[in-house]
PDB file of C-alpha atoms in Angstrom:
ATOM      1  CA  MET A   1      22.272 174.636 102.915  1.00 43.00           C
ATOM      2  CA  ALA A   2      23.939 172.398 105.481  1.00 51.00           C
ATOM      3  CA  LYS A   3      26.993 170.482 104.312  1.00 58.00           C
ATOM      4  CA  GLU A   4      27.529 166.779 105.016  1.00 78.00           C
ATOM      5  CA  ALA A   5      29.699 166.388 108.112  1.00 81.00           C
ATOM      6  CA  PRO A   6      33.198 165.134 107.242  1.00 92.00           C
ATOM      7  CA  VAL A   7      34.384 161.898 108.864  1.00 94.00           C
ATOM      8  CA  LYS A   8      37.430 161.885 111.132  1.00 97.00           C
ATOM      9  CA  VAL A   9      38.846 158.832 112.918  1.00 98.00           C
ATOM     10  CA  PHE A  10      40.993 158.974 116.061  1.00 98.00           C
ATOM     11  CA  ALA A  11      42.563 156.209 118.126  1.00 97.00           C
ATOM     12  CA  GLY A  12      43.249 155.524 121.769  1.00 94.00           C
ATOM     13  CA  THR A  13      46.779 154.524 122.744  1.00 92.00           C
ATOM     14  CA  ASN A  14      46.377 150.750 122.832  1.00 91.00           C
ATOM     15  CA  THR A  15      44.062 150.402 119.820  1.00 95.00           C
ATOM     16  CA  ARG A  16      46.098 152.551 117.451  1.00 95.00           C
ATOM     17  CA  GLN A  17      47.309 149.642 115.311  1.00 96.00           C
ATOM     18  CA  LEU A  18      43.745 148.514 114.546  1.00 97.00           C
ATOM     19  CA  ALA A  19      42.641 152.127 113.939  1.00 98.00           C
ATOM     20  CA  GLU A  20      45.448 152.582 111.384  1.00 98.00           C
ATOM     21  CA  LYS A  21      44.191 149.513 109.490  1.00 98.00           C
ATOM     22  CA  ILE A  22      40.615 150.841 109.617  1.00 98.00           C
ATOM     23  CA  CYS A  23      41.754 154.185 108.202  1.00 98.00           C
ATOM     24  CA  LYS A  24      43.721 152.441 105.452  1.00 97.00           C
ATOM     25  CA  SER A  25      40.563 150.539 104.484  1.00 97.00           C
ATOM     26  CA  LEU A  26      38.508 153.760 104.590  1.00 96.00           C
ATOM     27  CA  GLY A  27      41.122 155.636 102.583  1.00 95.00           C
ATOM     28  CA  CYS A  28      41.463 158.427 105.135  1.00 95.00           C
ATOM     29  CA  PRO A  29      44.295 159.528 107.455  1.00 96.00           C
ATOM     30  CA  LEU A  30      44.205 158.726 111.163  1.00 97.00           C
ATOM     31  CA  GLY A  31      43.432 161.888 113.108  1.00 97.00           C
ATOM     32  CA  ASN A  32      46.133 163.660 115.108  1.00 97.00           C
ATOM     33  CA  MET A  33      45.598 163.482 118.858  1.00 95.00           C
ATOM     34  CA  ASN A  34      47.913 163.980 121.814  1.00 94.00           C
ATOM     35  CA  ILE A  35      47.785 162.277 125.214  1.00 92.00           C
ATOM     36  CA  GLN A  36      50.020 163.864 127.825  1.00 92.00           C
ATOM     37  CA  HIS A  37      50.801 161.932 131.015  1.00 90.00           C
ATOM     38  CA  PHE A  38      51.607 163.442 134.394  1.00 93.00           C
ATOM     39  CA  ALA A  39      53.938 161.932 136.974  1.00 94.00           C
ATOM     40  CA  ASP A  40      51.079 160.697 139.171  1.00 93.00           C
ATOM     41  CA  GLY A  41      49.481 158.719 136.329  1.00 87.00           C
ATOM     42  CA  GLU A  42      46.863 161.318 135.420  1.00 92.00           C
ATOM     43  CA  PHE A  43      46.664 162.255 131.739  1.00 91.00           C
ATOM     44  CA  VAL A  44      45.079 164.840 129.470  1.00 94.00           C
ATOM     45  CA  VAL A  45      43.680 164.284 125.966  1.00 95.00           C
ATOM     46  CA  SER A  46      43.762 166.936 123.242  1.00 96.00           C
ATOM     47  CA  PHE A  47      42.830 166.920 119.551  1.00 97.00           C
ATOM     48  CA  GLU A  48      45.602 168.498 117.491  1.00 96.00           C
ATOM     49  CA  GLU A  49      43.353 169.421 114.558  1.00 96.00           C
ATOM     50  CA  SER A  50      39.935 171.030 114.168  1.00 97.00           C
ATOM     51  CA  ILE A  51      36.952 168.696 114.496  1.00 97.00           C
ATOM     52  CA  ARG A  52      34.265 171.388 114.530  1.00 97.00           C
ATOM     53  CA  GLY A  53      31.186 170.103 112.722  1.00 96.00           C
ATOM     54  CA  CYS A  54      32.788 166.697 112.054  1.00 97.00           C
ATOM     55  CA  GLU A  55      31.459 163.166 112.501  1.00 97.00           C
ATOM     56  CA  VAL A  56      34.113 161.844 114.886  1.00 98.00           C
ATOM     57  CA  TYR A  57      34.834 158.123 115.359  1.00 98.00           C
ATOM     58  CA  LEU A  58      36.899 157.251 118.432  1.00 98.00           C
ATOM     59  CA  VAL A  59      38.481 153.780 118.231  1.00 98.00           C
ATOM     60  CA  GLN A  60      39.359 152.308 121.626  1.00 97.00           C
ATOM     61  CA  SER A  61      38.885 148.870 123.181  1.00 96.00           C
ATOM     62  CA  THR A  62      38.298 148.983 126.934  1.00 92.00           C
ATOM     63  CA  PHE A  63      40.387 145.968 127.792  1.00 86.00           C
ATOM     64  CA  PRO A  64      42.351 146.077 131.075  1.00 78.00           C
ATOM     65  CA  ASN A  65      43.607 148.215 132.561  1.00 77.00           C
ATOM     66  CA  SER A  66      41.137 150.935 133.416  1.00 89.00           C
ATOM     67  CA  ASP A  67      43.290 153.638 131.786  1.00 91.00           C
ATOM     68  CA  ASN A  68      41.878 152.575 128.410  1.00 94.00           C
ATOM     69  CA  LEU A  69      38.321 153.267 129.556  1.00 96.00           C
ATOM     70  CA  MET A  70      39.297 156.577 131.162  1.00 95.00           C
ATOM     71  CA  GLU A  71      41.173 157.558 128.009  1.00 96.00           C
ATOM     72  CA  LEU A  72      38.058 156.881 125.915  1.00 97.00           C
ATOM     73  CA  LEU A  73      35.883 158.948 128.263  1.00 97.00           C
ATOM     74  CA  LEU A  74      38.286 161.893 128.043  1.00 97.00           C
ATOM     75  CA  MET A  75      38.419 161.554 124.229  1.00 98.00           C
ATOM     76  CA  ILE A  76      34.599 161.733 124.092  1.00 98.00           C
ATOM     77  CA  ASP A  77      34.489 164.745 126.421  1.00 97.00           C
ATOM     78  CA  ALA A  78      37.204 166.574 124.476  1.00 97.00           C
ATOM     79  CA  ALA A  79      35.404 165.904 121.169  1.00 98.00           C
ATOM     80  CA  LYS A  80      32.097 167.274 122.493  1.00 97.00           C
ATOM     81  CA  ARG A  81      33.816 170.376 123.850  1.00 97.00           C
ATOM     82  CA  ALA A  82      35.572 170.873 120.496  1.00 97.00           C
ATOM     83  CA  SER A  83      32.145 171.153 118.799  1.00 97.00           C
ATOM     84  CA  ALA A  84      32.118 167.822 116.954  1.00 97.00           C
ATOM     85  CA  GLU A  85      28.737 167.356 115.267  1.00 97.00           C
ATOM     86  CA  SER A  86      28.521 163.745 116.483  1.00 97.00           C
ATOM     87  CA  VAL A  87      30.754 161.433 118.497  1.00 98.00           C
ATOM     88  CA  ILE A  88      30.705 157.701 117.797  1.00 98.00           C
ATOM     89  CA  ALA A  89      32.585 155.358 120.150  1.00 98.00           C
ATOM     90  CA  VAL A  90      34.077 152.417 118.240  1.00 98.00           C
ATOM     91  CA  VAL A  91      34.776 149.817 120.954  1.00 98.00           C
ATOM     92  CA  PRO A  92      35.859 146.523 119.341  1.00 97.00           C
ATOM     93  CA  TYR A  93      36.170 144.909 122.781  1.00 97.00           C
ATOM     94  CA  PHE A  94      33.671 146.158 125.359  1.00 96.00           C
ATOM     95  CA  GLY A  95      35.287 145.415 128.707  1.00 92.00           C
ATOM     96  CA  TRP A  96      33.575 144.884 132.064  1.00 92.00           C
ATOM     97  CA  ALA A  97      30.823 143.012 130.199  1.00 90.00           C
ATOM     98  CA  ARG A  98      30.983 139.862 132.324  1.00 89.00           C
ATOM     99  CA  GLN A  99      29.193 141.790 135.080  1.00 86.00           C
ATOM    100  CA  ASP A 100      25.911 142.235 133.230  1.00 88.00           C
ATOM    101  CA  ARG A 101      23.414 141.187 135.934  1.00 87.00           C
ATOM    102  CA  LYS A 102      23.065 140.570 139.664  1.00 88.00           C
ATOM    103  CA  ASP A 103      23.905 136.875 139.963  1.00 83.00           C
ATOM    104  CA  LYS A 104      24.191 137.164 143.756  1.00 86.00           C
ATOM    105  CA  PRO A 105      23.315 139.805 146.358  1.00 91.00           C
ATOM    106  CA  ARG A 106      25.281 143.030 146.798  1.00 93.00           C
ATOM    107  CA  VAL A 107      27.258 143.012 143.543  1.00 92.00           C
ATOM    108  CA  SER A 108      27.715 145.743 140.950  1.00 92.00           C
ATOM    109  CA  ILE A 109      26.399 145.609 137.381  1.00 93.00           C
ATOM    110  CA  ALA A 110      29.548 146.984 135.800  1.00 92.00           C
ATOM    111  CA  ALA A 111      28.333 146.767 132.198  1.00 93.00           C
ATOM    112  CA  LYS A 112      25.435 149.112 133.009  1.00 95.00           C
ATOM    113  CA  LEU A 113      27.782 151.501 134.826  1.00 95.00           C
ATOM    114  CA  ILE A 114      30.130 151.641 131.808  1.00 95.00           C
ATOM    115  CA  ALA A 115      27.139 152.279 129.525  1.00 96.00           C
ATOM    116  CA  ASP A 116      26.088 155.174 131.774  1.00 96.00           C
ATOM    117  CA  LEU A 117      29.612 156.605 131.811  1.00 97.00           C
ATOM    118  CA  LEU A 118      29.848 156.557 128.006  1.00 97.00           C
ATOM    119  CA  SER A 119      26.392 158.100 127.689  1.00 96.00           C
ATOM    120  CA  VAL A 120      27.109 160.887 130.195  1.00 96.00           C
ATOM    121  CA  ALA A 121      30.438 161.595 128.480  1.00 97.00           C
ATOM    122  CA  GLY A 122      28.379 162.287 125.367  1.00 97.00           C
ATOM    123  CA  ILE A 123      28.449 159.536 122.725  1.00 98.00           C
ATOM    124  CA  ASP A 124      25.804 159.653 120.002  1.00 98.00           C
ATOM    125  CA  ARG A 125      26.309 156.035 118.910  1.00 97.00           C
ATOM    126  CA  LEU A 126      28.261 152.937 119.927  1.00 98.00           C
ATOM    127  CA  ILE A 127      29.842 150.467 117.510  1.00 97.00           C
ATOM    128  CA  THR A 128      31.061 147.316 119.224  1.00 97.00           C
ATOM    129  CA  MET A 129      31.595 143.627 118.517  1.00 96.00           C
ATOM    130  CA  ASP A 130      30.552 140.333 120.112  1.00 94.00           C
ATOM    131  CA  LEU A 131      29.352 141.577 123.470  1.00 93.00           C
ATOM    132  CA  HIS A 132      29.630 139.021 126.257  1.00 90.00           C
ATOM    133  CA  ALA A 133      25.859 139.334 126.708  1.00 88.00           C
ATOM    134  CA  ASP A 134      23.489 140.688 124.038  1.00 89.00           C
ATOM    135  CA  GLN A 135      21.285 142.458 126.587  1.00 91.00           C
ATOM    136  CA  ILE A 136      24.059 145.008 127.246  1.00 93.00           C
ATOM    137  CA  GLN A 137      22.762 146.834 124.152  1.00 94.00           C
ATOM    138  CA  GLY A 138      19.659 147.673 126.205  1.00 93.00           C
ATOM    139  CA  PHE A 139      21.777 149.511 128.784  1.00 96.00           C
ATOM    140  CA  PHE A 140      22.275 152.334 126.254  1.00 96.00           C
ATOM    141  CA  ASN A 141      19.803 155.033 125.232  1.00 94.00           C
ATOM    142  CA  VAL A 142      21.731 155.727 122.010  1.00 96.00           C
ATOM    143  CA  PRO A 143      21.920 153.474 118.920  1.00 95.00           C
ATOM    144  CA  VAL A 144      24.204 150.432 119.304  1.00 96.00           C
ATOM    145  CA  ASP A 145      25.639 148.693 116.246  1.00 95.00           C
ATOM    146  CA  HIS A 146      26.537 145.202 117.462  1.00 95.00           C
ATOM    147  CA  LEU A 147      28.946 143.558 115.008  1.00 95.00           C
ATOM    148  CA  TYR A 148      29.797 139.862 114.777  1.00 93.00           C
ATOM    149  CA  ALA A 149      33.224 138.389 114.033  1.00 94.00           C
ATOM    150  CA  SER A 150      31.450 135.313 112.658  1.00 93.00           C
ATOM    151  CA  SER A 151      31.474 136.860 109.174  1.00 89.00           C
ATOM    152  CA  GLU A 152      35.298 136.698 109.257  1.00 93.00           C
ATOM    153  CA  PHE A 153      35.565 133.398 111.117  1.00 96.00           C
ATOM    154  CA  VAL A 154      33.315 131.413 108.746  1.00 94.00           C
ATOM    155  CA  LYS A 155      35.565 132.353 105.825  1.00 94.00           C
ATOM    156  CA  TYR A 156      38.564 130.963 107.686  1.00 96.00           C
ATOM    157  CA  ILE A 157      36.763 127.798 108.784  1.00 96.00           C
ATOM    158  CA  ALA A 158      35.592 127.186 105.210  1.00 95.00           C
ATOM    159  CA  SER A 159      39.170 127.605 103.948  1.00 95.00           C
ATOM    160  CA  LEU A 160      40.308 124.730 106.193  1.00 94.00           C
ATOM    161  CA  LYS A 161      38.033 122.301 104.262  1.00 94.00           C
ATOM    162  CA  LEU A 162      37.693 120.019 107.277  1.00 95.00           C
ATOM    163  CA  LYS A 163      35.830 116.739 106.944  1.00 94.00           C
ATOM    164  CA  ASP A 164      33.781 115.245 109.806  1.00 95.00           C
ATOM    165  CA  MET A 165      33.551 118.676 111.425  1.00 97.00           C
ATOM    166  CA  VAL A 166      31.551 119.471 114.546  1.00 97.00           C
ATOM    167  CA  ILE A 167      31.030 122.823 116.259  1.00 97.00           C
ATOM    168  CA  ALA A 168      31.392 122.913 120.039  1.00 96.00           C
ATOM    169  CA  SER A 169      30.806 125.372 122.844  1.00 93.00           C
ATOM    170  CA  PRO A 170      33.116 125.253 125.900  1.00 90.00           C
ATOM    171  CA  ASP A 171      30.123 126.016 128.146  1.00 85.00           C
ATOM    172  CA  VAL A 172      26.335 125.901 127.988  1.00 82.00           C
ATOM    173  CA  GLY A 173      26.128 129.710 128.057  1.00 81.00           C
ATOM    174  CA  GLY A 174      27.739 129.893 124.616  1.00 86.00           C
ATOM    175  CA  SER A 175      25.408 127.340 123.022  1.00 89.00           C
ATOM    176  CA  LYS A 176      23.424 129.954 121.067  1.00 89.00           C
ATOM    177  CA  ARG A 177      26.585 131.350 119.490  1.00 91.00           C
ATOM    178  CA  ALA A 178      27.941 127.894 118.619  1.00 93.00           C
ATOM    179  CA  ASN A 179      24.568 126.758 117.281  1.00 94.00           C
ATOM    180  CA  SER A 180      24.647 129.597 114.717  1.00 93.00           C
ATOM    181  CA  TYR A 181      27.886 128.194 113.300  1.00 95.00           C
ATOM    182  CA  ALA A 182      26.573 124.622 113.392  1.00 95.00           C
ATOM    183  CA  LYS A 183      23.435 125.613 111.459  1.00 95.00           C
ATOM    184  CA  TYR A 184      25.432 127.589 108.893  1.00 94.00           C
ATOM    185  CA  PHE A 185      27.794 124.683 108.145  1.00 96.00           C
ATOM    186  CA  GLY A 186      25.121 121.993 108.615  1.00 96.00           C
ATOM    187  CA  VAL A 187      27.166 120.048 111.162  1.00 96.00           C
ATOM    188  CA  PRO A 188      26.418 118.656 114.662  1.00 96.00           C
ATOM    189  CA  LEU A 189      26.658 120.736 117.830  1.00 95.00           C
ATOM    190  CA  VAL A 190      28.557 119.537 120.900  1.00 94.00           C
ATOM    191  CA  LEU A 191      28.356 121.151 124.336  1.00 92.00           C
ATOM    192  CA  CYS A 192      30.641 121.150 127.347  1.00 88.00           C
ATOM    193  CA  HIS A 193      29.184 121.394 130.816  1.00 82.00           C
ATOM    194  CA  LYS A 194      31.489 122.863 133.431  1.00 73.00           C
ATOM    195  CA  SER A 195      31.325 123.711 137.109  1.00 71.00           C
ATOM    196  CA  ARG A 196      33.586 126.324 138.649  1.00 61.00           C
ATOM    197  CA  ALA A 197      35.266 126.222 142.033  1.00 60.00           C
ATOM    198  CA  LYS A 198      35.737 130.016 141.746  1.00 62.00           C
ATOM    199  CA  ALA A 199      36.167 132.662 139.025  1.00 62.00           C
ATOM    200  CA  ASN A 200      38.730 131.708 136.337  1.00 54.00           C
ATOM    201  CA  GLU A 201      39.049 128.187 137.764  1.00 61.00           C
ATOM    202  CA  VAL A 202      37.183 125.188 136.310  1.00 56.00           C
ATOM    203  CA  GLU A 203      36.507 122.372 138.766  1.00 63.00           C
ATOM    204  CA  SER A 204      35.054 119.728 136.443  1.00 75.00           C
ATOM    205  CA  MET A 205      33.897 119.370 132.830  1.00 82.00           C
ATOM    206  CA  THR A 206      31.924 116.853 130.780  1.00 86.00           C
ATOM    207  CA  VAL A 207      31.252 116.634 127.013  1.00 87.00           C
ATOM    208  CA  ILE A 208      27.667 116.314 125.754  1.00 89.00           C
ATOM    209  CA  GLY A 209      27.786 114.870 122.232  1.00 91.00           C
ATOM    210  CA  ASP A 210      29.958 112.678 119.999  1.00 92.00           C
ATOM    211  CA  VAL A 211      33.458 113.860 119.071  1.00 93.00           C
ATOM    212  CA  GLN A 212      34.952 110.463 118.137  1.00 95.00           C
ATOM    213  CA  ASP A 213      36.995 110.848 114.896  1.00 95.00           C
ATOM    214  CA  LYS A 214      35.715 114.414 114.456  1.00 96.00           C
ATOM    215  CA  ASN A 215      37.481 117.692 113.701  1.00 97.00           C
ATOM    216  CA  VAL A 216      36.189 120.023 116.410  1.00 97.00           C
ATOM    217  CA  ILE A 217      35.820 123.802 116.205  1.00 97.00           C
ATOM    218  CA  LEU A 218      35.355 125.334 119.673  1.00 97.00           C
ATOM    219  CA  VAL A 219      33.551 128.693 119.581  1.00 96.00           C
ATOM    220  CA  ASP A 220      33.664 131.365 122.314  1.00 94.00           C
ATOM    221  CA  ASP A 221      33.419 135.155 122.586  1.00 93.00           C
ATOM    222  CA  MET A 222      36.593 135.717 124.602  1.00 93.00           C
ATOM    223  CA  VAL A 223      39.486 133.865 126.213  1.00 95.00           C
ATOM    224  CA  ASP A 224      40.828 135.197 129.497  1.00 93.00           C
ATOM    225  CA  THR A 225      43.042 132.713 131.350  1.00 93.00           C
ATOM    226  CA  ALA A 226      42.315 129.942 128.778  1.00 93.00           C
ATOM    227  CA  GLY A 227      41.519 127.455 131.539  1.00 90.00           C
ATOM    228  CA  THR A 228      38.089 126.489 130.163  1.00 89.00           C
ATOM    229  CA  ILE A 229      38.989 126.395 126.461  1.00 93.00           C
ATOM    230  CA  THR A 230      42.169 124.336 126.903  1.00 94.00           C
ATOM    231  CA  LYS A 231      40.478 121.917 129.309  1.00 92.00           C
ATOM    232  CA  ALA A 232      37.666 121.428 126.774  1.00 93.00           C
ATOM    233  CA  ALA A 233      40.151 120.882 123.933  1.00 95.00           C
ATOM    234  CA  ASP A 234      42.181 118.328 125.877  1.00 94.00           C
ATOM    235  CA  LEU A 235      39.038 116.514 126.998  1.00 93.00           C
ATOM    236  CA  MET A 236      37.794 116.227 123.408  1.00 94.00           C
ATOM    237  CA  ILE A 237      41.114 114.848 122.188  1.00 96.00           C
ATOM    238  CA  ASP A 238      40.952 112.313 125.020  1.00 94.00           C
ATOM    239  CA  ARG A 239      37.438 111.424 123.802  1.00 93.00           C
ATOM    240  CA  GLY A 240      38.808 110.548 120.367  1.00 95.00           C
ATOM    241  CA  ALA A 241      38.627 113.813 118.397  1.00 95.00           C
ATOM    242  CA  LYS A 242      40.983 114.023 115.406  1.00 96.00           C
ATOM    243  CA  SER A 243      41.767 117.685 115.997  1.00 96.00           C
ATOM    244  CA  VAL A 244      40.501 120.632 118.012  1.00 97.00           C
ATOM    245  CA  ARG A 245      40.686 124.253 116.947  1.00 97.00           C
ATOM    246  CA  ALA A 246      39.308 127.115 119.009  1.00 97.00           C
ATOM    247  CA  LEU A 247      38.143 130.522 117.869  1.00 96.00           C
ATOM    248  CA  ALA A 248      37.218 133.520 119.981  1.00 96.00           C
ATOM    249  CA  SER A 249      36.604 137.160 119.147  1.00 96.00           C
ATOM    250  CA  HIS A 250      38.651 138.724 121.934  1.00 96.00           C
ATOM    251  CA  ALA A 251      42.174 137.734 123.001  1.00 96.00           C
ATOM    252  CA  VAL A 252      42.169 138.918 126.610  1.00 94.00           C
ATOM    253  CA  MET A 253      44.753 136.187 127.298  1.00 94.00           C
ATOM    254  CA  SER A 254      45.736 136.976 130.890  1.00 92.00           C
ATOM    255  CA  ASP A 255      48.702 135.006 132.213  1.00 91.00           C
ATOM    256  CA  PRO A 256      49.155 132.037 132.120  1.00 94.00           C
ATOM    257  CA  ALA A 257      46.839 131.783 129.082  1.00 94.00           C
ATOM    258  CA  SER A 258      49.567 131.725 126.403  1.00 95.00           C
ATOM    259  CA  GLN A 259      51.414 128.909 128.148  1.00 96.00           C
ATOM    260  CA  ARG A 260      48.188 126.942 128.602  1.00 96.00           C
ATOM    261  CA  VAL A 261      47.341 127.247 124.895  1.00 96.00           C
ATOM    262  CA  THR A 262      50.892 126.240 123.920  1.00 96.00           C
ATOM    263  CA  ASP A 263      50.829 123.209 126.240  1.00 96.00           C
ATOM    264  CA  SER A 264      47.314 122.114 125.258  1.00 96.00           C
ATOM    265  CA  LYS A 265      46.384 119.487 122.675  1.00 96.00           C
ATOM    266  CA  MET A 266      44.546 121.961 120.455  1.00 96.00           C
ATOM    267  CA  THR A 267      45.900 122.555 116.954  1.00 96.00           C
ATOM    268  CA  GLU A 268      45.216 126.264 116.715  1.00 96.00           C
ATOM    269  CA  MET A 269      43.698 129.224 118.582  1.00 97.00           C
ATOM    270  CA  ILE A 270      42.116 131.868 116.318  1.00 97.00           C
ATOM    271  CA  PHE A 271      41.428 135.447 117.493  1.00 98.00           C
ATOM    272  CA  THR A 272      40.561 138.793 115.952  1.00 97.00           C
ATOM    273  CA  ASP A 273      42.702 141.887 116.539  1.00 96.00           C
ATOM    274  CA  SER A 274      40.038 143.612 118.678  1.00 97.00           C
ATOM    275  CA  ILE A 275      42.700 143.488 121.394  1.00 95.00           C
ATOM    276  CA  PRO A 276      46.367 143.682 120.344  1.00 93.00           C
ATOM    277  CA  PHE A 277      48.063 140.329 120.968  1.00 93.00           C
ATOM    278  CA  ASN A 278      51.815 140.696 121.475  1.00 90.00           C
ATOM    279  CA  LYS A 279      52.638 137.567 123.463  1.00 89.00           C
ATOM    280  CA  ASN A 280      54.640 134.595 122.243  1.00 88.00           C
ATOM    281  CA  CYS A 281      52.246 131.753 121.466  1.00 93.00           C
ATOM    282  CA  PRO A 282      52.899 129.766 118.253  1.00 94.00           C
ATOM    283  CA  LYS A 283      49.374 128.312 118.175  1.00 96.00           C
ATOM    284  CA  VAL A 284      47.647 131.705 118.015  1.00 97.00           C
ATOM    285  CA  HIS A 285      46.409 132.932 114.623  1.00 96.00           C
ATOM    286  CA  ILE A 286      45.055 136.495 114.281  1.00 97.00           C
ATOM    287  CA  ILE A 287      42.346 137.540 111.806  1.00 97.00           C
ATOM    288  CA  SER A 288      41.895 141.279 111.252  1.00 97.00           C
ATOM    289  CA  ILE A 289      38.475 142.904 111.656  1.00 97.00           C
ATOM    290  CA  ALA A 290      39.657 146.266 110.295  1.00 97.00           C
ATOM    291  CA  ASP A 291      37.811 145.942 106.974  1.00 96.00           C
ATOM    292  CA  MET A 292      34.592 144.969 108.758  1.00 96.00           C
ATOM    293  CA  PHE A 293      34.743 148.012 111.050  1.00 97.00           C
ATOM    294  CA  ALA A 294      35.708 150.277 108.160  1.00 97.00           C
ATOM    295  CA  GLU A 295      32.700 149.076 106.160  1.00 96.00           C
ATOM    296  CA  THR A 296      30.449 149.614 109.209  1.00 96.00           C
ATOM    297  CA  ILE A 297      31.740 153.185 109.620  1.00 97.00           C
ATOM    298  CA  ARG A 298      31.173 153.795 105.918  1.00 96.00           C
ATOM    299  CA  ARG A 299      27.611 152.454 106.109  1.00 95.00           C
ATOM    300  CA  ALA A 300      26.815 154.344 109.315  1.00 94.00           C
ATOM    301  CA  HIS A 301      27.986 157.570 107.705  1.00 94.00           C
ATOM    302  CA  ASN A 302      25.888 156.928 104.596  1.00 93.00           C
ATOM    303  CA  ASN A 303      22.840 155.746 106.580  1.00 92.00           C
ATOM    304  CA  GLU A 304      22.969 152.298 104.959  1.00 92.00           C
ATOM    305  CA  SER A 305      22.041 148.902 106.416  1.00 90.00           C
ATOM    306  CA  ILE A 306      24.692 147.407 108.686  1.00 90.00           C
ATOM    307  CA  SER A 307      23.080 144.047 109.448  1.00 85.00           C
ATOM    308  CA  SER A 308      23.098 143.040 105.777  1.00 77.00           C
ATOM    309  CA  GLN A 309      26.898 142.564 105.834  1.00 74.00           C
ATOM    310  CA  TYR A 310      26.706 139.562 108.190  1.00 71.00           C
ATOM    311  CA  ILE A 311      26.682 135.963 107.061  1.00 64.00           C
ATOM    312  CA  ILE A 312      25.446 134.592 110.399  1.00 65.00           C
TER     313      ILE A 312
END
């Protein structure tokens, strides 16, 4: 009779801290893996313990630079060649997701390419969180468990006990996400309309809705240079808002994002630890998603419902 495959969790270099928290929540040790670097920047991945017949979870966010993605691909390949029964990529932040369609001629669809690379490398399942575009799930021919940080964020928002609260989106594209929060809390929704001069640079912005004497919660999936989110926050304060807080799942925070957040009129910027945030920014507050991912791994292993753990 076949035995149930044991679970083993391994971490990529830059997501090790989150993986250690996940393992602590699961009550299992983090697997032993070695990554050896050569002088020219090339590296080799090796598992330092047997994973034959195991259900292997590889925790690695593919945030810049590209070494993180390459490291994950090599981890998957090494696991398949070491006779793992199944290989599950746990990618809290799925990078390259902003290129999910052809919005002009002669451009790549990077999100589809990354999906193909992961599939060819040999994953049996993907666990990720707050994709930039939901349709990226359709780029995979293996099961995708798409998690939502909202279940952690709503607890924090509720703990603030804000009166006269409104939920806002810094752009029209995020209106669906923000509307979910607005419906859950039973508060109004406010939208910002922006036009860009070029990528990462906002030319103009207007607010659609009333923020006078309101406590605003700005909702987004990621913050890169923080140009949009800080401009929206400052504009809402200028329009009479009492306070503005912003929350986003992924702290990409490319320079000069930390300085922009510090200099802005927002009260607080809330992120998850899907990407390690090590920069000095007193307004940033980090909420851990380790327990949520640990529970998802536990449910996936036991073939239990994953969607039932979400509030919104």
